[in-house]
GROMACS .gro file of C-alpha atoms in nm:
model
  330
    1UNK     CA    1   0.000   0.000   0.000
    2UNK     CA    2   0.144   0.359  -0.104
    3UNK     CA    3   0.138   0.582   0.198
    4UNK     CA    4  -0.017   0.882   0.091
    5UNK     CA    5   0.202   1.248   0.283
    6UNK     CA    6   0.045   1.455   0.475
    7UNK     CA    7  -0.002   1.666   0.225
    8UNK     CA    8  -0.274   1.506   0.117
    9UNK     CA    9  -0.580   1.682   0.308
   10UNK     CA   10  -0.931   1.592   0.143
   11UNK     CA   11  -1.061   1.228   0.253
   12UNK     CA   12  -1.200   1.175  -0.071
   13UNK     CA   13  -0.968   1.237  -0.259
   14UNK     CA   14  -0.741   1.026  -0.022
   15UNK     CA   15  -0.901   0.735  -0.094
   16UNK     CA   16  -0.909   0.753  -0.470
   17UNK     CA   17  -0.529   0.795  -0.425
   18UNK     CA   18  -0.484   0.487  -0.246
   19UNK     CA   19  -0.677   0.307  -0.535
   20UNK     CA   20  -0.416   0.489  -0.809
   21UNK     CA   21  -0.073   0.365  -0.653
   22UNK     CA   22   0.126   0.508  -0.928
   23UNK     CA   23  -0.027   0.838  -0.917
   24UNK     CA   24  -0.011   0.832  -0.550
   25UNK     CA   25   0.358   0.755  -0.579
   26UNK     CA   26   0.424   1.046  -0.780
   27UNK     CA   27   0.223   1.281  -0.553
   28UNK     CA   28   0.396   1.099  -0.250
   29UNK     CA   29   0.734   1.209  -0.370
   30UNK     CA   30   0.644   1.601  -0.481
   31UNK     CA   31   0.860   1.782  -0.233
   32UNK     CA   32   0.696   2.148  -0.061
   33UNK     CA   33   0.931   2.317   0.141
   34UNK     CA   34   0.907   2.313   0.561
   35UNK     CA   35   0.877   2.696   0.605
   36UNK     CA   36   0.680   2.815   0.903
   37UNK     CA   37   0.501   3.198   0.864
   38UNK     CA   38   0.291   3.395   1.035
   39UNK     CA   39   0.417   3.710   0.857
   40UNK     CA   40   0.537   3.772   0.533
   41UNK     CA   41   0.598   4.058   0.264
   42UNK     CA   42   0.473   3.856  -0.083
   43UNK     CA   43   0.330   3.992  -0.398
   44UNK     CA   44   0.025   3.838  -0.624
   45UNK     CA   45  -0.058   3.779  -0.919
   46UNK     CA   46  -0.323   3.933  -0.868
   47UNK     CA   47  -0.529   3.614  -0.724
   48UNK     CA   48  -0.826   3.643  -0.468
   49UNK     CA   49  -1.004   3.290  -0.402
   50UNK     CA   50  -1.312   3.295  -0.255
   51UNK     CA   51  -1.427   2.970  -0.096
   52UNK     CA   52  -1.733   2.792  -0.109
   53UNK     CA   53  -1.744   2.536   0.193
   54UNK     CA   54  -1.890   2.744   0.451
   55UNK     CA   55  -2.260   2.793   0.480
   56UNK     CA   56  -2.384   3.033   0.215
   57UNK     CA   57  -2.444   3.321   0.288
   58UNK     CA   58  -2.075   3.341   0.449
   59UNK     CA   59  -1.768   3.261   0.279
   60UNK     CA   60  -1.379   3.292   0.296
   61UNK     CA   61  -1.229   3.543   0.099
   62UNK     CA   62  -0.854   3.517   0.063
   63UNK     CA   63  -0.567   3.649  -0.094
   64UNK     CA   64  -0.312   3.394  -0.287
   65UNK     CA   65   0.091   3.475  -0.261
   66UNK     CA   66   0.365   3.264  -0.190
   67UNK     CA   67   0.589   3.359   0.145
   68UNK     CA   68   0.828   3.599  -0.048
   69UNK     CA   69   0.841   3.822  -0.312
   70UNK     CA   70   0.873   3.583  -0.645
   71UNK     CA   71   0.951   3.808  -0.982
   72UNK     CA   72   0.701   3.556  -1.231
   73UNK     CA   73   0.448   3.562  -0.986
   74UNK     CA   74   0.196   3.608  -1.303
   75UNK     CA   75   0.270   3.261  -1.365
   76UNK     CA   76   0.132   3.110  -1.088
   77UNK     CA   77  -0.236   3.135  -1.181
   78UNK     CA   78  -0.206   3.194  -1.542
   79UNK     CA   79  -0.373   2.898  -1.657
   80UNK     CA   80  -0.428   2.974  -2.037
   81UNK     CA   81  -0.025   2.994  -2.043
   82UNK     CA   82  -0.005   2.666  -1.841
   83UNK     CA   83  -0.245   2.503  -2.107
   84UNK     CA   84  -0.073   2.689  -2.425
   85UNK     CA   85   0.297   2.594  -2.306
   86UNK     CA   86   0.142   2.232  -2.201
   87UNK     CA   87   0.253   2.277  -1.843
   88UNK     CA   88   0.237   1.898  -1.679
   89UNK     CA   89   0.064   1.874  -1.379
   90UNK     CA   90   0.409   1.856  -1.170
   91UNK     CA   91   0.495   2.187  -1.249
   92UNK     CA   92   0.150   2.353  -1.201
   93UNK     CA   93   0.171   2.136  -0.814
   94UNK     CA   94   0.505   2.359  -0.811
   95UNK     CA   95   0.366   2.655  -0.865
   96UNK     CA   96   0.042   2.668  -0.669
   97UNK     CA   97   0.191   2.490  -0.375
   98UNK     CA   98   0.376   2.786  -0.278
   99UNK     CA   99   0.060   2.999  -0.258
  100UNK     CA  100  -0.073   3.092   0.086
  101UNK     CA  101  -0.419   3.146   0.110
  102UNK     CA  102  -0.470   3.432   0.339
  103UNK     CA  103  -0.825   3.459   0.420
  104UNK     CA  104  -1.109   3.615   0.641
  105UNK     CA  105  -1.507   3.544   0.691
  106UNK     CA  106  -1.767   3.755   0.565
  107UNK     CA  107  -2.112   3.758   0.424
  108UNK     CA  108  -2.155   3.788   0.060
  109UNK     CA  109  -2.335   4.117   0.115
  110UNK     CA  110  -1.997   4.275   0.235
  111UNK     CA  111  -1.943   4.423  -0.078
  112UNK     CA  112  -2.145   4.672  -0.096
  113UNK     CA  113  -2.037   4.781   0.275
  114UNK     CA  114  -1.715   4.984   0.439
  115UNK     CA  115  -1.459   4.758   0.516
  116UNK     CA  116  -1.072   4.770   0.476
  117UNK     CA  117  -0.995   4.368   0.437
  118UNK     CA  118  -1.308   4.393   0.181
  119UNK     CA  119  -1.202   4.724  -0.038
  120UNK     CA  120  -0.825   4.566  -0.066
  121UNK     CA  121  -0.983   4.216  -0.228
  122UNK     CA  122  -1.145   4.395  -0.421
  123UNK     CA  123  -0.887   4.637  -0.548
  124UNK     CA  124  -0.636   4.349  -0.573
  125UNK     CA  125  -0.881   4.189  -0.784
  126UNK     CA  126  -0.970   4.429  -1.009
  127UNK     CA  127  -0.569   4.494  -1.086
  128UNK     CA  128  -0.417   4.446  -1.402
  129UNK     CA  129  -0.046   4.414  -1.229
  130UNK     CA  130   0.122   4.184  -1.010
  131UNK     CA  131   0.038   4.379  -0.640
  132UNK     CA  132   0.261   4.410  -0.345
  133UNK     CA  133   0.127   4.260   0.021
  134UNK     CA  134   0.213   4.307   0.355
  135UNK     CA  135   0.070   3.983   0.565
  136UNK     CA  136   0.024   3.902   0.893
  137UNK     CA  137  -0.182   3.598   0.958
  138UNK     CA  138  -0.357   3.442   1.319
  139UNK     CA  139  -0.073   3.222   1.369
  140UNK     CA  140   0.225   3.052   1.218
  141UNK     CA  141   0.137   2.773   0.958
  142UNK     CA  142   0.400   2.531   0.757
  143UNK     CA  143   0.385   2.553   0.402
  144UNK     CA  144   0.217   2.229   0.244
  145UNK     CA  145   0.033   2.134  -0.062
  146UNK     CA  146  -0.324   2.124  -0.025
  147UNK     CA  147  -0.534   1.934  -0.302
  148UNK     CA  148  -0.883   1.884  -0.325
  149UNK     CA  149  -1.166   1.744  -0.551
  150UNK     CA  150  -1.279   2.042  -0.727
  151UNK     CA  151  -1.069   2.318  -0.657
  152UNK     CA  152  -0.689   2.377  -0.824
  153UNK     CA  153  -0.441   2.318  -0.582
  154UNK     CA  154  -0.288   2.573  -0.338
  155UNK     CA  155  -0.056   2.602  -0.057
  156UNK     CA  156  -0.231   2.644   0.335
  157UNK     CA  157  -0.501   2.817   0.478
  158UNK     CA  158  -0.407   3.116   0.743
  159UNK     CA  159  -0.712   3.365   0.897
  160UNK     CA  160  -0.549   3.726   0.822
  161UNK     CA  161  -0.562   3.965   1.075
  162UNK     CA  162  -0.347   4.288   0.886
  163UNK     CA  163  -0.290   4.319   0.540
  164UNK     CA  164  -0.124   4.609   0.377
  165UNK     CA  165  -0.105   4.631  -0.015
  166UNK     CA  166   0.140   4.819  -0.258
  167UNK     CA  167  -0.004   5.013  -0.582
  168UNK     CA  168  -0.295   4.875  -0.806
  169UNK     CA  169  -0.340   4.926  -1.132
  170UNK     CA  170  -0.724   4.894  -1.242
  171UNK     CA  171  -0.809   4.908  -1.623
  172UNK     CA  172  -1.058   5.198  -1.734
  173UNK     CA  173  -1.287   4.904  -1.857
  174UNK     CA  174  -1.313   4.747  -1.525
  175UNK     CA  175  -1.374   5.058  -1.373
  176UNK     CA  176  -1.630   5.202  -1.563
  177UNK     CA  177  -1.811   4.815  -1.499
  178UNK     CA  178  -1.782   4.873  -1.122
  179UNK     CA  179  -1.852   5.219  -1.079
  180UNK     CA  180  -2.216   5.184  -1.300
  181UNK     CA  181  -2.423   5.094  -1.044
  182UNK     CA  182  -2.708   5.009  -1.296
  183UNK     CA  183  -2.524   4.784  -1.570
  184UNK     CA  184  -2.618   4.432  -1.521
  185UNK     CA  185  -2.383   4.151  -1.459
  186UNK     CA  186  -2.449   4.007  -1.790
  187UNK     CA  187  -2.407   4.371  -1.976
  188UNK     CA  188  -2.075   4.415  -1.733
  189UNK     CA  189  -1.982   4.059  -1.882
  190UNK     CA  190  -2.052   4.145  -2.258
  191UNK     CA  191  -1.824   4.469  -2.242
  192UNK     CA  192  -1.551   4.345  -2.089
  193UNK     CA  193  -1.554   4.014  -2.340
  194UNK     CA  194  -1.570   4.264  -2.622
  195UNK     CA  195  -1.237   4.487  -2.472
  196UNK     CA  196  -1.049   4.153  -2.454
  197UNK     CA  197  -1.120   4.018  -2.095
  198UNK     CA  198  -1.081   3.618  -2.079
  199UNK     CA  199  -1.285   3.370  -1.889
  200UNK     CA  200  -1.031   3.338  -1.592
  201UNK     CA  201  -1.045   3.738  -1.501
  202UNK     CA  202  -1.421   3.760  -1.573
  203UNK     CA  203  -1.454   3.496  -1.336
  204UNK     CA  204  -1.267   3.697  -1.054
  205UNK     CA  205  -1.426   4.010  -1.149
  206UNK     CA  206  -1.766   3.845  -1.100
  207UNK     CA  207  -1.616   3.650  -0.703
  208UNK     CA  208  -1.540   3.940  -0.591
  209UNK     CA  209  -1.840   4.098  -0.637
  210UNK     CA  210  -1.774   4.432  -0.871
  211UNK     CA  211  -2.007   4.324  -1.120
  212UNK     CA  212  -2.437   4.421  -1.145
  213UNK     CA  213  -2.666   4.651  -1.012
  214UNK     CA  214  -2.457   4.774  -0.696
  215UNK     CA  215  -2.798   4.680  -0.501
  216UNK     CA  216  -2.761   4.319  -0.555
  217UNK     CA  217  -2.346   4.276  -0.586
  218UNK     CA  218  -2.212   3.981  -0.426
  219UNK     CA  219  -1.916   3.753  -0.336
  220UNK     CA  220  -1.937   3.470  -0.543
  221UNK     CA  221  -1.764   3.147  -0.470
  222UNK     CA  222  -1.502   3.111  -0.712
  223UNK     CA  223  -1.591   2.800  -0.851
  224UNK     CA  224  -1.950   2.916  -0.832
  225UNK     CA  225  -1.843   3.252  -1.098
  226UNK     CA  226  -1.657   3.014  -1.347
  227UNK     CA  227  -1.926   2.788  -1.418
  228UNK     CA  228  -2.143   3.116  -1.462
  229UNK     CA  229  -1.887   3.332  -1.653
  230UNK     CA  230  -1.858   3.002  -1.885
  231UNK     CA  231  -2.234   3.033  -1.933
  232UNK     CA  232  -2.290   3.412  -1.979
  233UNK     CA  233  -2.031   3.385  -2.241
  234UNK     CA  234  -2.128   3.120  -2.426
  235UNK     CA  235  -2.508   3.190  -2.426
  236UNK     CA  236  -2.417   3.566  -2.593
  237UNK     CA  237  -2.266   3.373  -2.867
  238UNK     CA  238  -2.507   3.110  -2.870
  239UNK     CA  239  -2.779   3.320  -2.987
  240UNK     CA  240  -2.584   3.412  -3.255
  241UNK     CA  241  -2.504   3.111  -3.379
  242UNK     CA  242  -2.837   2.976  -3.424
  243UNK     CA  243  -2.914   3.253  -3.676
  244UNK     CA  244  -2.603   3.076  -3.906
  245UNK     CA  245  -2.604   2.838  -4.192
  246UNK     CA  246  -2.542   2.494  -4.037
  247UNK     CA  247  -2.228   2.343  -4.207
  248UNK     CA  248  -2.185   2.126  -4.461
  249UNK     CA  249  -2.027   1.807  -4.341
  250UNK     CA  250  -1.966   1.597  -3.999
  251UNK     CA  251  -1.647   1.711  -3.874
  252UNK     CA  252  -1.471   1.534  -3.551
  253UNK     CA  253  -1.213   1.677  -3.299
  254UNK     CA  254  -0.982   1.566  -3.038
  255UNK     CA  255  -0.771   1.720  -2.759
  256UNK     CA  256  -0.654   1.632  -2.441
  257UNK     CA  257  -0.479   1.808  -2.127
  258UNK     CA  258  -0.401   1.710  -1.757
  259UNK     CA  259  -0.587   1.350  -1.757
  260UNK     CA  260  -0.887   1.512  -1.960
  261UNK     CA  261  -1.007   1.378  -2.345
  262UNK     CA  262  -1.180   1.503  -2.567
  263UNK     CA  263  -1.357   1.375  -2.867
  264UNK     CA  264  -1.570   1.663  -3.028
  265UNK     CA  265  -1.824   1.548  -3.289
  266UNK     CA  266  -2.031   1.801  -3.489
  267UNK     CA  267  -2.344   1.735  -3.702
  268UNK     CA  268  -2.487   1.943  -4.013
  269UNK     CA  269  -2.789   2.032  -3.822
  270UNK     CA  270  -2.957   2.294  -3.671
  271UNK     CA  271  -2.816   2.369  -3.268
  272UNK     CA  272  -2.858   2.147  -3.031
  273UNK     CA  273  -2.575   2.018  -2.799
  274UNK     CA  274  -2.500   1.704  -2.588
  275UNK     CA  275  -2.255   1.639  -2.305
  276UNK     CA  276  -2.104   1.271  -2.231
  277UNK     CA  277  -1.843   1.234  -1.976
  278UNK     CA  278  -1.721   0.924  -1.904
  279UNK     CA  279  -1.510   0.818  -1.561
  280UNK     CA  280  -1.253   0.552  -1.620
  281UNK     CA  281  -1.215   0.307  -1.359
  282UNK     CA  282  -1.022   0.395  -1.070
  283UNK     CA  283  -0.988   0.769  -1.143
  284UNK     CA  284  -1.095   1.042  -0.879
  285UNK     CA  285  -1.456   1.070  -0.989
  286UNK     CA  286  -1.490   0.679  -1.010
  287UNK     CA  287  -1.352   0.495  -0.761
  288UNK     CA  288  -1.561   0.168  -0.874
  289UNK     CA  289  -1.398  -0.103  -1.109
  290UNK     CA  290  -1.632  -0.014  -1.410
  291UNK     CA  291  -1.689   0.280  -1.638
  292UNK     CA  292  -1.915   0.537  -1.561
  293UNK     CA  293  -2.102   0.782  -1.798
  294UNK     CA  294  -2.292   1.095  -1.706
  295UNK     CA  295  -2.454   1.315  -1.969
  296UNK     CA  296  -2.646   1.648  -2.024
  297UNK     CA  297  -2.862   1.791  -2.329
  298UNK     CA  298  -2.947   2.154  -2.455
  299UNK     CA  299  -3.196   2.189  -2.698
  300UNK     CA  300  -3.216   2.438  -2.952
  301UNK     CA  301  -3.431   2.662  -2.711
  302UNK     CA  302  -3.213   2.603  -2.446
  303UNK     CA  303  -3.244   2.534  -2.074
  304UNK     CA  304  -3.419   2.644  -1.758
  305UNK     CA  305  -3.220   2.495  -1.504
  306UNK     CA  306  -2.867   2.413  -1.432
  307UNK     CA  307  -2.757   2.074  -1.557
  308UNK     CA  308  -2.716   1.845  -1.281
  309UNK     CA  309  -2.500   1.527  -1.407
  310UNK     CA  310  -2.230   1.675  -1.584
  311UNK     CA  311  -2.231   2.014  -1.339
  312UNK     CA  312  -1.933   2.298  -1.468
  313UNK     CA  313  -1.782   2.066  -1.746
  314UNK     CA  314  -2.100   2.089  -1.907
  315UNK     CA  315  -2.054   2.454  -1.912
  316UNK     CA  316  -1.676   2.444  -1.969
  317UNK     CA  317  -1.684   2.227  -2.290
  318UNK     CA  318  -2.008   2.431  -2.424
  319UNK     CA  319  -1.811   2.752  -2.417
  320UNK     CA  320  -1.552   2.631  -2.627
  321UNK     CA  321  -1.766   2.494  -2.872
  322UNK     CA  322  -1.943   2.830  -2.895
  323UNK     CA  323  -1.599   3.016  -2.961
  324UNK     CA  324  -1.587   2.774  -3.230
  325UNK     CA  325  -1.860   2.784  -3.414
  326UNK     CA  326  -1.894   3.191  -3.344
  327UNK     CA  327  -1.575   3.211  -3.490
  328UNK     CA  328  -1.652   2.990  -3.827
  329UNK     CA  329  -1.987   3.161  -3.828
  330UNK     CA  330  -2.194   2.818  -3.828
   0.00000   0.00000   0.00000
């Protein structure tokens, strides 16, 4: 039996380790460094992770930088990079294993209050530069990897109790977004797609709660804002596409990255879109000794409620295949 480290913090995910030896070998032998902090003077990337395990309507809100000032620290969460320069998973374990999550409770509703850890998240969030922080946390914690089920990994968890930050620099774009109290989260999302912004800082932009009618802003769980990001996106584009010529053949892709495969298949039809995901045996999501397959469908009027089998990679892979066919026009 492969003795998983203590690194190794989520029970689940535990257990599917011990049930993939080889992986858990590999993960067994990824070093982290035995540094203990309580204070540190860091930079960011800028990253702000918002956590969804405590009960809604409070969550953590925390700022992600490693214990010292690092010079690439835009690298550390730049995940279209990773993907682009085919980053293995070893060396994204590297990276985000050195990131200190420095967080504090609040209620969503914070936002639209007066408060200083609040007002820096935010700033930090909204900035288009690497930003200089001053931390001091509860209590000292050792730096470890901590991986989970659903979430990328990241280094530990510390409750802040100071934080001082160097200059921001905020883009006129994301300004404008947050100082309209009246423009709609989906209107906020539109404009910013259409000055450049990806899915990754869209998704902040919408956690830390800059975006829609000031009234109703919001911290939103991080993985809560991608999956909706990945749908705001793709349903702007979907409507367009349904007003195109269908094409002309059947046309199949295939990618892969970080364990995940692909096989794309598109019909000359009019829209309509299916999910199938399939769990190999023994992988994290299927700890059983036979395959499991999950799937979604969205018909060419679309859906009323969130999908429930295939959850945010329904979303994911549907926003891709939008930028696709938006792209070709079809």
């Amino acid at each position: 039996m492969v003795k998983i480290p203590e690194v190794i913090y989520n029970s689940n995910l535990k257990k599917n380790l011990m049930k993939n030896p080889d992986y858990a070998r590999k993960i067994a032998s990824f070093k982290v460094k035995e540094i203990y902090k309580d204070e540190f003077f860091s930079n960011t990337s800028p990253s702000v992770f918002v956590g969804s395990k405590l009960n809604y309507p409070n969550v953590n809100v925390g700022i992600l930088a490693p214990p010292e000032k690092r010079e690439d620290i835009w690298m550390y969460d730049a995940q279209k990079y990773w993907s682009e320069n085919n980053f293995d998973i070893y060396k994204i374990l590297e990276l985000r294993s050195s990131l200190i999550n420095s967080r504090f409770r609040t209620e969503v509703t914070s936002v639209r209050t007066e408060n200083r850890f609040v007002d820096m998240a935010k700033e930090i969030g909204m900035s288009k530069i690497p930003v200089d922080t001053e931390v001091k946390l509860k209590k000292k914690i050792k730096l470890r990897l901590h991986l989970d089920d659903t979430s990328m990994p990241m280094g530990p968890r510390g409750n802040l109790i100071k934080l001082n930050i160097g200059n921001t620099k905020i883009p006129q774009q994301v300004d404008k977004v947050y100082s309209d109290s009246d423009m709609k989260a989906v209107e906020a999302v539109d404009y910013l797609s259409k000055h450049g912004y990806d899915e990754q800082k869209l998704s902040q932009l919408l956690s830390i709660g800059i975006m829609g009618q000031k009234k109703k802003r919001v911290f939103v769980p991080t993985r809560w804002s991608i999956t909706a990001i990945h749908s705001m996106i793709a349903n702007q584009k979907i409507d367009r596409i349904k007003d195109y010529p269908t094409i002309d053949e059947f046309r199949f892709f295939y990618g892969h990255y970080l364990g995940n495969y692909y096989f794309i298949l598109l019909f000359p039809e009019m829209y309509n879109y299916e999910l199938f995901e399939t769990y190999l045996p023994g992988s994290f999501w299927n700890p059983t000794t036979k395959v499991n397959i999950s799937t979604d469908f969205e018909p060419f009027k679309g859906r009323t409620k969130y999908v429930e089998e295939t959850a945010g990679g329904f979303y994911a892979t549907r926003l891709g295949l939008s930028e696709y066919l938006d792209g070709i026009k079809r």
